Coordinates of C-alpha atoms and ligand atoms in Angstrom, one line a residue:
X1130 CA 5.1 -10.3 -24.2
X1131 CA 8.4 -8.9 -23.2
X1132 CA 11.1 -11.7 -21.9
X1133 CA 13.6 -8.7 -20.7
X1134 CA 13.8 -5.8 -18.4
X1135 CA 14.5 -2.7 -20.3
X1136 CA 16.4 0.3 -18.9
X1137 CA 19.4 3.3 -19.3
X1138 CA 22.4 3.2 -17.5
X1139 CA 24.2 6.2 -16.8
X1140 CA 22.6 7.2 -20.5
X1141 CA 23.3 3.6 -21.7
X1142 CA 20.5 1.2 -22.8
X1143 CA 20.7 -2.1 -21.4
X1144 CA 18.6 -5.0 -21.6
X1145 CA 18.7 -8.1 -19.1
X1146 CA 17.6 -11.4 -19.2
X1147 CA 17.3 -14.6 -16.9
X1148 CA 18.9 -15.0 -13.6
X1149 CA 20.0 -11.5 -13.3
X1150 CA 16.9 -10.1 -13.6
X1151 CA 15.9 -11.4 -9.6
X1152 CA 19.3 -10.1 -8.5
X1153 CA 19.3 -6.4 -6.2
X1154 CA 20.3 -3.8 -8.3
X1155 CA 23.9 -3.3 -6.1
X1156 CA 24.3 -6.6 -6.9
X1157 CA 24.3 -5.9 -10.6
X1158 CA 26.0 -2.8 -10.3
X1159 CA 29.0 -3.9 -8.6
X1160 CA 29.3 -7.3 -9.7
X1161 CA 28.2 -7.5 -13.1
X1162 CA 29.1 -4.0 -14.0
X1163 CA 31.8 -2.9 -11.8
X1164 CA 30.4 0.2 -10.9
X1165 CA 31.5 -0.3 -7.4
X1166 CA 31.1 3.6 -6.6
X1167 CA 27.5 2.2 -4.6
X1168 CA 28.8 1.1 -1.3
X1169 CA 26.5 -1.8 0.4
X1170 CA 26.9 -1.8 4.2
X1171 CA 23.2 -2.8 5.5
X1172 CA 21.9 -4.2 2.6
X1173 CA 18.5 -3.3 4.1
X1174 CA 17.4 0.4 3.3
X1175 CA 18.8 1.8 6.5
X1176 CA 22.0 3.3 5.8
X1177 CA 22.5 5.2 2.2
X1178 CA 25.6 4.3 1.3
X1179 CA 23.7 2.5 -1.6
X1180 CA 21.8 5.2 -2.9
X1181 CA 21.3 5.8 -6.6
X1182 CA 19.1 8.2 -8.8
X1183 CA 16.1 6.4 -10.6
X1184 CA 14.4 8.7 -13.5
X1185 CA 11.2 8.1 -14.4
X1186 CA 9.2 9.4 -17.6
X1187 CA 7.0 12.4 -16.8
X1188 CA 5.7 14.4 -19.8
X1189 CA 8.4 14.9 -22.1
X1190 CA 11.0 14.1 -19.9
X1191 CA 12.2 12.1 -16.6
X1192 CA 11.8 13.1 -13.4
X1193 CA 14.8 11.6 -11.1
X1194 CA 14.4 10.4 -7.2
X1195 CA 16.6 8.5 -4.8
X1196 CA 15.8 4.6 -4.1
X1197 CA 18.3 2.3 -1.9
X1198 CA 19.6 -0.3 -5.0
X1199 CA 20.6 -2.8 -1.8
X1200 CA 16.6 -3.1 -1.4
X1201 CA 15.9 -2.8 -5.5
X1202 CA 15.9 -5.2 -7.8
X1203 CA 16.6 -5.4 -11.4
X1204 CA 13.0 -6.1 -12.5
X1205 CA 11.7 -2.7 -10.6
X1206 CA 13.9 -1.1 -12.9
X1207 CA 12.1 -2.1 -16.3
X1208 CA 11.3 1.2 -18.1
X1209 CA 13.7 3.5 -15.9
X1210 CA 17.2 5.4 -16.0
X1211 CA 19.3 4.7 -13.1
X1212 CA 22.3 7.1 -12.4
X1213 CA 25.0 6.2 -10.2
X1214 CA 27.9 8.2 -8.8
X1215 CA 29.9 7.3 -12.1
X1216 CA 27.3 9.1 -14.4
X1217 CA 27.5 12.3 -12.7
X1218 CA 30.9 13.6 -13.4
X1219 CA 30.7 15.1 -17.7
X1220 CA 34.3 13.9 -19.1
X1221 CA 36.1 14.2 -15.9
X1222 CA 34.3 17.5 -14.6
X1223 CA 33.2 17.1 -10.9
X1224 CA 29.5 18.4 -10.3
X1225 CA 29.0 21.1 -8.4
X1226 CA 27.8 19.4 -5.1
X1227 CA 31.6 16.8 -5.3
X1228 CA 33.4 20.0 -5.5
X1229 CA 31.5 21.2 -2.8
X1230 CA 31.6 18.3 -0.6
X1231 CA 35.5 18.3 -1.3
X1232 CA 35.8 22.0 -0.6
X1233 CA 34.4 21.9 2.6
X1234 CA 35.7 18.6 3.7
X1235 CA 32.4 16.9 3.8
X1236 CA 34.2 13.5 3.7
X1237 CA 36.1 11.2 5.6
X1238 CA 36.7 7.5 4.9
X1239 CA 33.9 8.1 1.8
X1240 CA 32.1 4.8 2.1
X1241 CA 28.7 7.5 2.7
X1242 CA 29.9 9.8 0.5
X1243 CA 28.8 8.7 -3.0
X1244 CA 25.1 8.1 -1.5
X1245 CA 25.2 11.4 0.1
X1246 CA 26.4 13.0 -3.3
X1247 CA 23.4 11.3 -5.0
X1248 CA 20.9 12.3 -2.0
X1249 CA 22.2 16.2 -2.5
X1250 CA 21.7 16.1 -6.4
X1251 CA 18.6 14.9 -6.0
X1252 CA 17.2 17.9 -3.5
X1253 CA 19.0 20.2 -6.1
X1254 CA 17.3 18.8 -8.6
X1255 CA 13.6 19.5 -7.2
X1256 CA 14.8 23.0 -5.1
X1257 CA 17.0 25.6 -6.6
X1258 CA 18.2 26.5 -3.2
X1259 CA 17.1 24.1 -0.5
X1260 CA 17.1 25.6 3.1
X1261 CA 18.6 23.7 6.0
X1262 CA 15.7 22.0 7.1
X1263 CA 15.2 20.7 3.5
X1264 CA 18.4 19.6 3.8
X1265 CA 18.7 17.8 7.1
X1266 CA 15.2 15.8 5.6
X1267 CA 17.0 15.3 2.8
X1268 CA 19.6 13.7 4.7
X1269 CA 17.8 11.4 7.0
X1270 CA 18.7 8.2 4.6
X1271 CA 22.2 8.6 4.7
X1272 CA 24.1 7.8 8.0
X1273 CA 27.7 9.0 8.0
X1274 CA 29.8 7.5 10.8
X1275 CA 33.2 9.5 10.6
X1276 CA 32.7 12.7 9.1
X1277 CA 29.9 13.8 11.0
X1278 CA 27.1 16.1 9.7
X1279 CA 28.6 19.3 9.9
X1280 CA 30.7 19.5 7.5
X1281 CA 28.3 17.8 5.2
X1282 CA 25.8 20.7 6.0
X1283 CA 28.3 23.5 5.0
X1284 CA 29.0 21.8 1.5
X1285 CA 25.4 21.7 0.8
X1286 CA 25.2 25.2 1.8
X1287 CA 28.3 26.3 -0.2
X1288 CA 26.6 24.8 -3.7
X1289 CA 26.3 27.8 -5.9
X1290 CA 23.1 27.1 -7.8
X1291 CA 24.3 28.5 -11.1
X1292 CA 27.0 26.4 -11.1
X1293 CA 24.6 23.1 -10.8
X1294 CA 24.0 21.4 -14.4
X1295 CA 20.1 19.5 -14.2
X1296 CA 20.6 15.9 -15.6
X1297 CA 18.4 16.6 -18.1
X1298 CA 21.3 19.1 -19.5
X1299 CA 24.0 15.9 -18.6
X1300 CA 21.3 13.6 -20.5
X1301 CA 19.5 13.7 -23.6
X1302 CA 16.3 12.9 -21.1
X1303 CA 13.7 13.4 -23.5
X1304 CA 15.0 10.9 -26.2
X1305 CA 15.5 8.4 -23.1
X1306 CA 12.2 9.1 -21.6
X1307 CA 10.4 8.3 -25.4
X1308 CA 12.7 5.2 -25.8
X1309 CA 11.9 4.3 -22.5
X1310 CA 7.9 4.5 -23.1
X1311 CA 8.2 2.7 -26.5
X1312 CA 10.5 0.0 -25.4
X1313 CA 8.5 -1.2 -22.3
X1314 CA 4.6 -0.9 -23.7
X1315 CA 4.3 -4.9 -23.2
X1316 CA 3.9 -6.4 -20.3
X1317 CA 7.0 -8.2 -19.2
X1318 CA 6.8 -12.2 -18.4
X1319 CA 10.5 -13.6 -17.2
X1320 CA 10.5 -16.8 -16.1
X1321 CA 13.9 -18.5 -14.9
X1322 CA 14.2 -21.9 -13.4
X1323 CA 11.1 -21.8 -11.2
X1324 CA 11.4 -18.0 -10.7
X1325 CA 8.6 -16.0 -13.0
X1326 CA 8.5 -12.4 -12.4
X1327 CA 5.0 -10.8 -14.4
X1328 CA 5.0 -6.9 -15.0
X1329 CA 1.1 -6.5 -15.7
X1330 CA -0.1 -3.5 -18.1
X1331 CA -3.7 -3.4 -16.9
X1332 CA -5.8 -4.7 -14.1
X1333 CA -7.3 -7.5 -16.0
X1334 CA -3.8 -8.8 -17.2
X1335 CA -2.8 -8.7 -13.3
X1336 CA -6.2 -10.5 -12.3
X1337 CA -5.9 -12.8 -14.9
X1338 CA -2.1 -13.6 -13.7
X1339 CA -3.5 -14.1 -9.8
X1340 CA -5.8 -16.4 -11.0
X1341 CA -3.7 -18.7 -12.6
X1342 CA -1.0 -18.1 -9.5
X1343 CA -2.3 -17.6 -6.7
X1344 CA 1.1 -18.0 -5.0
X1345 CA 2.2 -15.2 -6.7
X1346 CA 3.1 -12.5 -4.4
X1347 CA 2.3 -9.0 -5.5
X1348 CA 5.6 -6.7 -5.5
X1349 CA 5.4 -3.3 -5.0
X1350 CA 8.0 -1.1 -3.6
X1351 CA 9.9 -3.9 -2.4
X1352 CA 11.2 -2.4 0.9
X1353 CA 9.5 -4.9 3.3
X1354 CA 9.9 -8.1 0.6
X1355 CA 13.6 -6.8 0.0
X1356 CA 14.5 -6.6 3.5
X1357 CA 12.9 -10.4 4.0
X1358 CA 14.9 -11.3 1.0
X1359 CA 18.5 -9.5 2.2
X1360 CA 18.1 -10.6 5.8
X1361 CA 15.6 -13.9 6.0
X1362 CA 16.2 -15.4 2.8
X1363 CA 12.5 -15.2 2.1
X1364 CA 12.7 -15.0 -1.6
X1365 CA 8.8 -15.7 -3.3
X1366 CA 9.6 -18.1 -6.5
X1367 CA 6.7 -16.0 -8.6
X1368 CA 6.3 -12.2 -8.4
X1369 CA 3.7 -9.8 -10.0
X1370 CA 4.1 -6.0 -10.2
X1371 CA 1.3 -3.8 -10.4
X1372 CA 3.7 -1.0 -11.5
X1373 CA 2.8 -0.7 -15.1
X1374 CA -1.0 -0.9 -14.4
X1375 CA -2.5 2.7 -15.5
X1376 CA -5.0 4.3 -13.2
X1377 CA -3.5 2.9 -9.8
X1378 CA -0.9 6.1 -9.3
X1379 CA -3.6 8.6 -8.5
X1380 CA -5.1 10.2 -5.4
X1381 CA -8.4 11.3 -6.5
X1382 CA -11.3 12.8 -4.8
X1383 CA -14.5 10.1 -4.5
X1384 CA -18.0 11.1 -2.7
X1385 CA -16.9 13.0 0.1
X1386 CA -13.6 10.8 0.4
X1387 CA -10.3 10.4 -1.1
X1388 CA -9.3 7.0 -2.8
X1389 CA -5.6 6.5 -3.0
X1390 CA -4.6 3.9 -5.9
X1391 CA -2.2 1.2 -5.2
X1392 CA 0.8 2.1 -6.8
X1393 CA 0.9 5.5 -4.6
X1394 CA 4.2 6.0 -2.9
X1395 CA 4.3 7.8 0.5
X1396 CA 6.2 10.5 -1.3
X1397 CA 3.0 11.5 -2.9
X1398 CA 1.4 11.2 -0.2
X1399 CA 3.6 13.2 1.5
X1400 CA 2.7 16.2 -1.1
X1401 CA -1.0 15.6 -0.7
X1402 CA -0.9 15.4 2.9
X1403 CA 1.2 18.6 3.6
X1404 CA -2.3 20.5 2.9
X1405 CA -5.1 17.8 3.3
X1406 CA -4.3 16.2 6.2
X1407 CA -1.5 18.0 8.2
X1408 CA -1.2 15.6 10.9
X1409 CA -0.6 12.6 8.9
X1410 CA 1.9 14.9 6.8
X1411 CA 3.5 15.0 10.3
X1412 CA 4.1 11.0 10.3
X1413 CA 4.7 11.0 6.8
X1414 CA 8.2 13.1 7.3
X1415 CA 8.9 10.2 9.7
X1416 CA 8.2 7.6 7.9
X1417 CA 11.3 6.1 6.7
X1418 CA 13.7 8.0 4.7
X1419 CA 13.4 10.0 0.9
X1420 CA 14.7 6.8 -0.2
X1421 CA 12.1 4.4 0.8
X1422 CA 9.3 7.0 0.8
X1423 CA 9.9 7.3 -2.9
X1424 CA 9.3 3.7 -3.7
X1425 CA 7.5 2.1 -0.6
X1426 CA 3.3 2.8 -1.3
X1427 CA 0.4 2.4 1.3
X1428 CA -0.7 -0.3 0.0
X1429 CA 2.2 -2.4 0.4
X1430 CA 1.9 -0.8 4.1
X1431 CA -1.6 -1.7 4.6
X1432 CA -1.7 -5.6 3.0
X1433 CA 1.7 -6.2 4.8
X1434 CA -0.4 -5.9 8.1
X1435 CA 2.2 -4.6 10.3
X1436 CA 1.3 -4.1 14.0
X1437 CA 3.2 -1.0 13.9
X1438 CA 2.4 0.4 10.0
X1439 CA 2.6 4.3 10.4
X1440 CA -0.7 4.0 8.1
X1441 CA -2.9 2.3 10.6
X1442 CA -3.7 5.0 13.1
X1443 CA -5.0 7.2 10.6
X1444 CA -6.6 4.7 8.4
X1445 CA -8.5 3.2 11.5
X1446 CA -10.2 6.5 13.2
X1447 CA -11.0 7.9 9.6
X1448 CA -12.9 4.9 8.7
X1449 CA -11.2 3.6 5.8
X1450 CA -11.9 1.2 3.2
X1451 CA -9.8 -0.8 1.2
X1452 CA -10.8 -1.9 -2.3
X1453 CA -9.9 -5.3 -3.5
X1454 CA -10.2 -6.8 -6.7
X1455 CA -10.2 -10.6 -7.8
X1456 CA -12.0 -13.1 -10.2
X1457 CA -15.5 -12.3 -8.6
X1458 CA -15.5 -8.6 -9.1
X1459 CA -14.6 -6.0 -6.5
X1460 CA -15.4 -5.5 -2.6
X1461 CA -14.7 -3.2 0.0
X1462 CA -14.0 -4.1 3.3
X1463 CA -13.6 -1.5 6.4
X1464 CA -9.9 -1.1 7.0
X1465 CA -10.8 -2.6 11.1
X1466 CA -12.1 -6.0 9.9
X1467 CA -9.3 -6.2 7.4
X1468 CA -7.1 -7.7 9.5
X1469 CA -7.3 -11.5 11.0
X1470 CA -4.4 -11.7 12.8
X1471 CA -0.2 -10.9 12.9
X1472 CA 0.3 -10.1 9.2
X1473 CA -3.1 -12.0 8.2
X1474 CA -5.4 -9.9 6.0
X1475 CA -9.2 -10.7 4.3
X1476 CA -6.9 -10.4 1.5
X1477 CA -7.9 -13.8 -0.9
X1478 CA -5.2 -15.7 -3.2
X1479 CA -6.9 -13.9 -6.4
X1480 CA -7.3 -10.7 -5.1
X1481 CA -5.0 -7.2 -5.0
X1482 CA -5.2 -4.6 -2.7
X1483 CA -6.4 -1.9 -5.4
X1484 CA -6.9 1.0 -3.4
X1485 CA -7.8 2.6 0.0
X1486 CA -10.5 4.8 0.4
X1487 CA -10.0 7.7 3.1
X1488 CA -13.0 9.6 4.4
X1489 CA -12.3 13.4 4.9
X1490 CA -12.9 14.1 8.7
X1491 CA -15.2 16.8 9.7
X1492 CA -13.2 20.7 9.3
X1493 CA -14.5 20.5 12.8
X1494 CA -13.3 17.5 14.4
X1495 CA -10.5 17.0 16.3
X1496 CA -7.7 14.9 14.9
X1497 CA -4.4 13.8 16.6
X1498 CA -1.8 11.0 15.3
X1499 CA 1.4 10.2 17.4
X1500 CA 4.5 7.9 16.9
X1501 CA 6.6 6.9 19.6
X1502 CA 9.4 5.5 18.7
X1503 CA 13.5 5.5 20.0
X1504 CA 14.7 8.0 17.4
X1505 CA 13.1 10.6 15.0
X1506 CA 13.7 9.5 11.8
X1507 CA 14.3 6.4 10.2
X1508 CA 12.8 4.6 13.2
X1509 CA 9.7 2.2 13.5
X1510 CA 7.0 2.9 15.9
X1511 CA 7.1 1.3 19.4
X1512 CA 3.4 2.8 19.6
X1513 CA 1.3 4.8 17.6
X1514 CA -2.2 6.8 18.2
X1515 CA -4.9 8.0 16.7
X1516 CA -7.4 10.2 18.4
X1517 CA -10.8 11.7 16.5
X1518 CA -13.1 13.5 18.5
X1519 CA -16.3 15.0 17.2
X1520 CA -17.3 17.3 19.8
X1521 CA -21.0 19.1 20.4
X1522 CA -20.7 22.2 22.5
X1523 CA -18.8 21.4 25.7
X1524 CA -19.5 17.8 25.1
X1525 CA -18.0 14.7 23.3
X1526 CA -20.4 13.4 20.4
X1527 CA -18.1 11.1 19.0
X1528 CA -14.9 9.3 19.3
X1529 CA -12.3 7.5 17.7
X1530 CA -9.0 5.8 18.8
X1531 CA -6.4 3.4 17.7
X1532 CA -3.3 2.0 18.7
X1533 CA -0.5 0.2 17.2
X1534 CA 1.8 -1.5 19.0
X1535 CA -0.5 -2.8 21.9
X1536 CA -1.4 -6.5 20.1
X1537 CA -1.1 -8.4 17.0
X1538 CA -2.8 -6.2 14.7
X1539 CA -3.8 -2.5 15.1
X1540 CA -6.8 -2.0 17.2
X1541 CA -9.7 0.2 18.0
X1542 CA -11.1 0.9 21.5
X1543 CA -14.4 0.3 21.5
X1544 CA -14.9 0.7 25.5
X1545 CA -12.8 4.1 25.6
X1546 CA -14.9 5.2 22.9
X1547 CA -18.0 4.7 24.3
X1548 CA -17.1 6.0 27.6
X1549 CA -16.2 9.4 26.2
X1550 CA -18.8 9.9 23.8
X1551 CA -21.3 12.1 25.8
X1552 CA -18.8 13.1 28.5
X1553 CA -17.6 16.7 29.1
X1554 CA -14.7 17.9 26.8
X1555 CA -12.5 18.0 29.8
X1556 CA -8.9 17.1 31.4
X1557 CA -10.5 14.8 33.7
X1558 CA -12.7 12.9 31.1
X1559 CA -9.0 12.3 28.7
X1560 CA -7.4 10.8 32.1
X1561 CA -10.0 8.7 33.2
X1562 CA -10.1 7.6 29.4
X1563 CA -6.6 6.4 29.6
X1564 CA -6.9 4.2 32.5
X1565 CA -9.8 2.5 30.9
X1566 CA -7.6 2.5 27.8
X1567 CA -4.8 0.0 29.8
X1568 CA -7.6 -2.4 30.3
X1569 CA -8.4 -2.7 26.6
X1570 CA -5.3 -3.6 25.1
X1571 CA -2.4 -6.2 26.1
X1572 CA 1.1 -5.7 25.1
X1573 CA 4.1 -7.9 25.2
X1574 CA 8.0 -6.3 25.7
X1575 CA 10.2 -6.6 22.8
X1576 CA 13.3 -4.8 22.1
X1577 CA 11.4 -1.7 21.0
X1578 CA 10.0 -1.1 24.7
X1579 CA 8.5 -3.3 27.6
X1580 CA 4.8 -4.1 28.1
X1581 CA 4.4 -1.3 31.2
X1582 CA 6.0 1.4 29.2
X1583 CA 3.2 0.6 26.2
X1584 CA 0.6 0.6 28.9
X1585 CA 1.9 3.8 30.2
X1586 CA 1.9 5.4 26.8
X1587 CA -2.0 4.2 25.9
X1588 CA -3.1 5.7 28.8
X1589 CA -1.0 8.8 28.9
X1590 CA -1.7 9.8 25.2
X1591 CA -5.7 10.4 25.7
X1592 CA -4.0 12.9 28.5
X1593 CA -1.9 14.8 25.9
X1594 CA -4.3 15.0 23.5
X1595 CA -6.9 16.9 25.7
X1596 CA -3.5 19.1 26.4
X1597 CA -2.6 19.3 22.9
X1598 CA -6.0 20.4 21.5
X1599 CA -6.8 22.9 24.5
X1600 CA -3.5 24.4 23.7
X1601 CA -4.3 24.7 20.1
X1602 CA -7.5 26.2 20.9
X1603 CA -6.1 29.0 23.4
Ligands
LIG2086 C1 14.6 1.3 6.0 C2 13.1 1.1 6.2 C3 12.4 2.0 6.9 C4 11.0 1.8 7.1 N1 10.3 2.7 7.8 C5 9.0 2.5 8.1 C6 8.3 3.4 8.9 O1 8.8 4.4 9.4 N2 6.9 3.2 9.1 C7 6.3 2.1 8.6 O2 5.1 1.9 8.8 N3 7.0 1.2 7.7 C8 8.3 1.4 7.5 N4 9.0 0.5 6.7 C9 8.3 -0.6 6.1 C10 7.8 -0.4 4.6 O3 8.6 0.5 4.0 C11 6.3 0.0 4.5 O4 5.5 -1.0 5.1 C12 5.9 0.2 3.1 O5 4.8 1.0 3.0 C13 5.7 -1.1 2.3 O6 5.3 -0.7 1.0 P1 6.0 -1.4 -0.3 O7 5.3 -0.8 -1.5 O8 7.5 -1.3 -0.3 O9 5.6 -2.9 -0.1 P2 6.2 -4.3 -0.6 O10 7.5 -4.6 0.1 O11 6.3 -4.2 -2.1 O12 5.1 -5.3 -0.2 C14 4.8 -5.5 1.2 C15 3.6 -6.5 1.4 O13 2.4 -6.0 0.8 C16 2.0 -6.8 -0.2 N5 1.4 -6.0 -1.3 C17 2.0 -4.9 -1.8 N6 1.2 -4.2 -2.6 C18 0.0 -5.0 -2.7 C19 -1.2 -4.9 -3.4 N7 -1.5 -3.9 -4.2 N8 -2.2 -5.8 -3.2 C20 -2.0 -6.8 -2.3 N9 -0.8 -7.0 -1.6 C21 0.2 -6.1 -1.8 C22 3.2 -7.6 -0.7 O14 2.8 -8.8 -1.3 C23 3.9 -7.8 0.6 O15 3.4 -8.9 1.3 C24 10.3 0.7 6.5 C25 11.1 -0.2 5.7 C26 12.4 0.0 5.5 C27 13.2 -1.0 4.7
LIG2087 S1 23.3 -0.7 2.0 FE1 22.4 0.4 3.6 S2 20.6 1.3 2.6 FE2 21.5 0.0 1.1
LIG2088 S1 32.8 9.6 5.5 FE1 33.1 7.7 6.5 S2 31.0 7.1 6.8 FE2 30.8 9.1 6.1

């Protein structure tokens, strides 16, 4: 059993004991290391200016994203190789994207600009030669409040690719990847005062774990529990993390459906979804930022129990499952009984959420998933839809709908659902659905939109799907 976390620093090992091992990463960056080149100014995963470059071991090597460190802690980073903007330059020697950002005047007061430097190495690091729209996605977790983007836009465009240097040509990546793998094989058990933090290595050793604390809360990406623990001063006294557990990271086909493992972050999903479910690729992009869709998982979105997860739409009118696992074996409960309540699951104090199982809709069916919300990107949903109709001829066989953002949990409509089903496929069958919709659900107001503009939005969104799938079909 390991009592440290292990990880590389701008190509430096480090290992880190005790109280600093609960501390945010910008914490330990700036304060214990004085690498004060990561800027904190939300301190909750909004703004960027905290971004930093995590490499992970793939194959032979590491394979680098973006995470926000204000919303990472120091025990996430056991077994990885952060870079910050300090590691980039090689003996003095700008990279190519700082001289481009210099060049072309792509910063201001510069509080953004060491997160934006580390956003654009990272797309450079994946694409040879992103394309603007690449570019502006890439750039969704980075607000810059003086500059403005244009600027920004021409120095990512001005990067000459041969002149970029991979950081596995600035690193020795594959000795750090090996060292990496060897050094963190045990699991990890820190406990400090009466904070313990538990890094499992297989299922049993996390069950096991849950048994004896059933307090313990699980830890995944951290991006809801960090933001609790920046801004409420909700900070759990015993974690587990699933991270090191093998056979959770996959997305693997399973009779007919397809079973995503816990430890799956929304950036995989986003590259399984872009040709297996095209709609739900469509909220993934708006999910968030590259910075929290690299860490954040669906699980962590689906036991959190949000009202307004971006996952629930789609999980409810697919029929999901999720699979949980605790002393007595393993169940699997329908993803609409799983939730009792505002943020209260079936979820037991043994169990974890181990994966969810996604039935493939019909090539046939209809399937349409909206998110309302006050901006595009990095903006939570004031309502979301799903719509799945199974149609039979001119007529409705089956549907499906659910909405979040209309009551405590995310719900079905069972009445609108059985009105349809038999109806014609038909503009007037969609609006008299969404009146019957408004009498099915009961929203409050809260800042994110009033209670009548909810009501208008469940009933107008039967409407534009019958618009939005007869224009698809012309
Ligand atoms: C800046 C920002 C933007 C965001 N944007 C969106 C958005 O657009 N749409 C959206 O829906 N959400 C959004 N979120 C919320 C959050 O990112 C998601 O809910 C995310 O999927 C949570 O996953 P996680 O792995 O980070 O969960 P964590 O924070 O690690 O955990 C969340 C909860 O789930 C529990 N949990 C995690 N894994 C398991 C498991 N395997 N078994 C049992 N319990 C578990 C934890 O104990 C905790 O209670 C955003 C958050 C931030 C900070
Ligand atoms: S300080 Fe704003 S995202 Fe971290
Ligand atoms: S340069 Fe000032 S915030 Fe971007």
């Amino acid at each position: 059993m390991r009592d440290h976390v292990f990880f590389y620093l701008n190509g430096r090992r480090h290992q880190v004991r005790g109280e600093a091992v609960f501390s945010s990463l910008t914490d330990f960056l700036r304060g214990d290391r004085h690498l004060t080149g990561t800027k904190v100014v939300c301190a909750e995963g909004d703004c960027g200016a905290c971004t930093v470059l995590i490499g992970q071991p793939a194959s032979d090597t590491l394979r680098y994203h973006t995470v926000d460190a204000c919303i990472y802690f120091l025990y996430q980073l056991d077994g990885q190789h952060v870079v910050t903007v300090e590691g980039l330059a090689d003996n003095g020697r700008l990279t190519a994207v700082q001289e481009a950002m210099v060049g072309q005047h792509g910063s201001q007061c510069g509080y953004c600009t060491p997160g934006i430097v580390l956003a654009l190495t990272a797309l450079f690091e994946h694409q040879h030669r992103p394309g603007i729209d690449d570019l502006r996605l890439g750039l969704t977790g980075n607000l810059c409040r003086c500059t403005g983007y244009l600027q920004i836009l021409e120095a990512c465009l001005s990067v000459d690719p041969a002149a970029l240097v991979p950081l596995a040509q600035r690193y020795p990546t594959q000795a750090i990847a090996n060292d990496l793998r060897e050094q963190t094989q045990d699991p990890m058990l820190i406990p400090h005062g009466r904070r313990t933090v538990f890094a499992a290595r297989s299922l049993e050793e996390a069950l096991a774990f849950k048994a004896r604390h059933p307090e313990a809360v699980i830890v995944s990406g951290n991006t809801e529990l960090g933001v609790l623990r920046n801004k409420k001063n909700q900070d759990p006294l015993v974690l587990l993390s699933l991270t090191g557990v093998p056979g959770l990271a996959a997305i693997a086909p399973e009779d007919g459906a397809i079973a995503v493992g816990a430890n799956v972050t929304w950036t995989q999903l986003e590259r399984f979804a872009r040709d297996a479910w095209p709609e739900f690729y469509a909220i993934i992009l708006r999910f968030g930022s590259p910075q929290i869709r690299n860490v954040a998982t669906l699980a962590g979105n689906v036991a959190n129990g949000s009202p307004i997860a971006d996952s629930l739409p789609f999980l409810f009118v697919t029929g999901a499952e999720v699979e949980l696992a605790g002393r007595r074996g393993r169940r699997r409960v329908a993803i609409d009984s799983f939730y009792r309540g505002y943020k209260r699951t079936e979820l037991a104090p043994d169990e974890i959420l181990t994966r969810v199982i996604i039935p493939q809709p019909g090539r046939d069916e209809l399937l349409r998933l909206y998110k309302v919300s006050k901006r595009n990107d990095l903006d939570i949903a004031t309502f979301g839809a799903g719509v799945r109709v199974k149609r039979a001829g001119d007529h409705i066989e089956r549907a499906w709908i659910a909405y979040s953002g209309v009551a405590p949990t995310v719900v079905s409509l069972p009445r609108t659902e059985a009105f349809l089903e038999g109806r014609p496929f038909a503009e007037e069958t969609f609006a008299e659905a969404g009146r019957l919709a408004r009498s099915e659900i009961q929203p409050i107001s809260d800042v994110r939109g009033s209670r009548d503009f909810r009501w208008q939005l469940a009933e107008n969104i039967l409407h534009k799907f019958w618009f939005d799938c007869a224009a698809a079909s012309v």
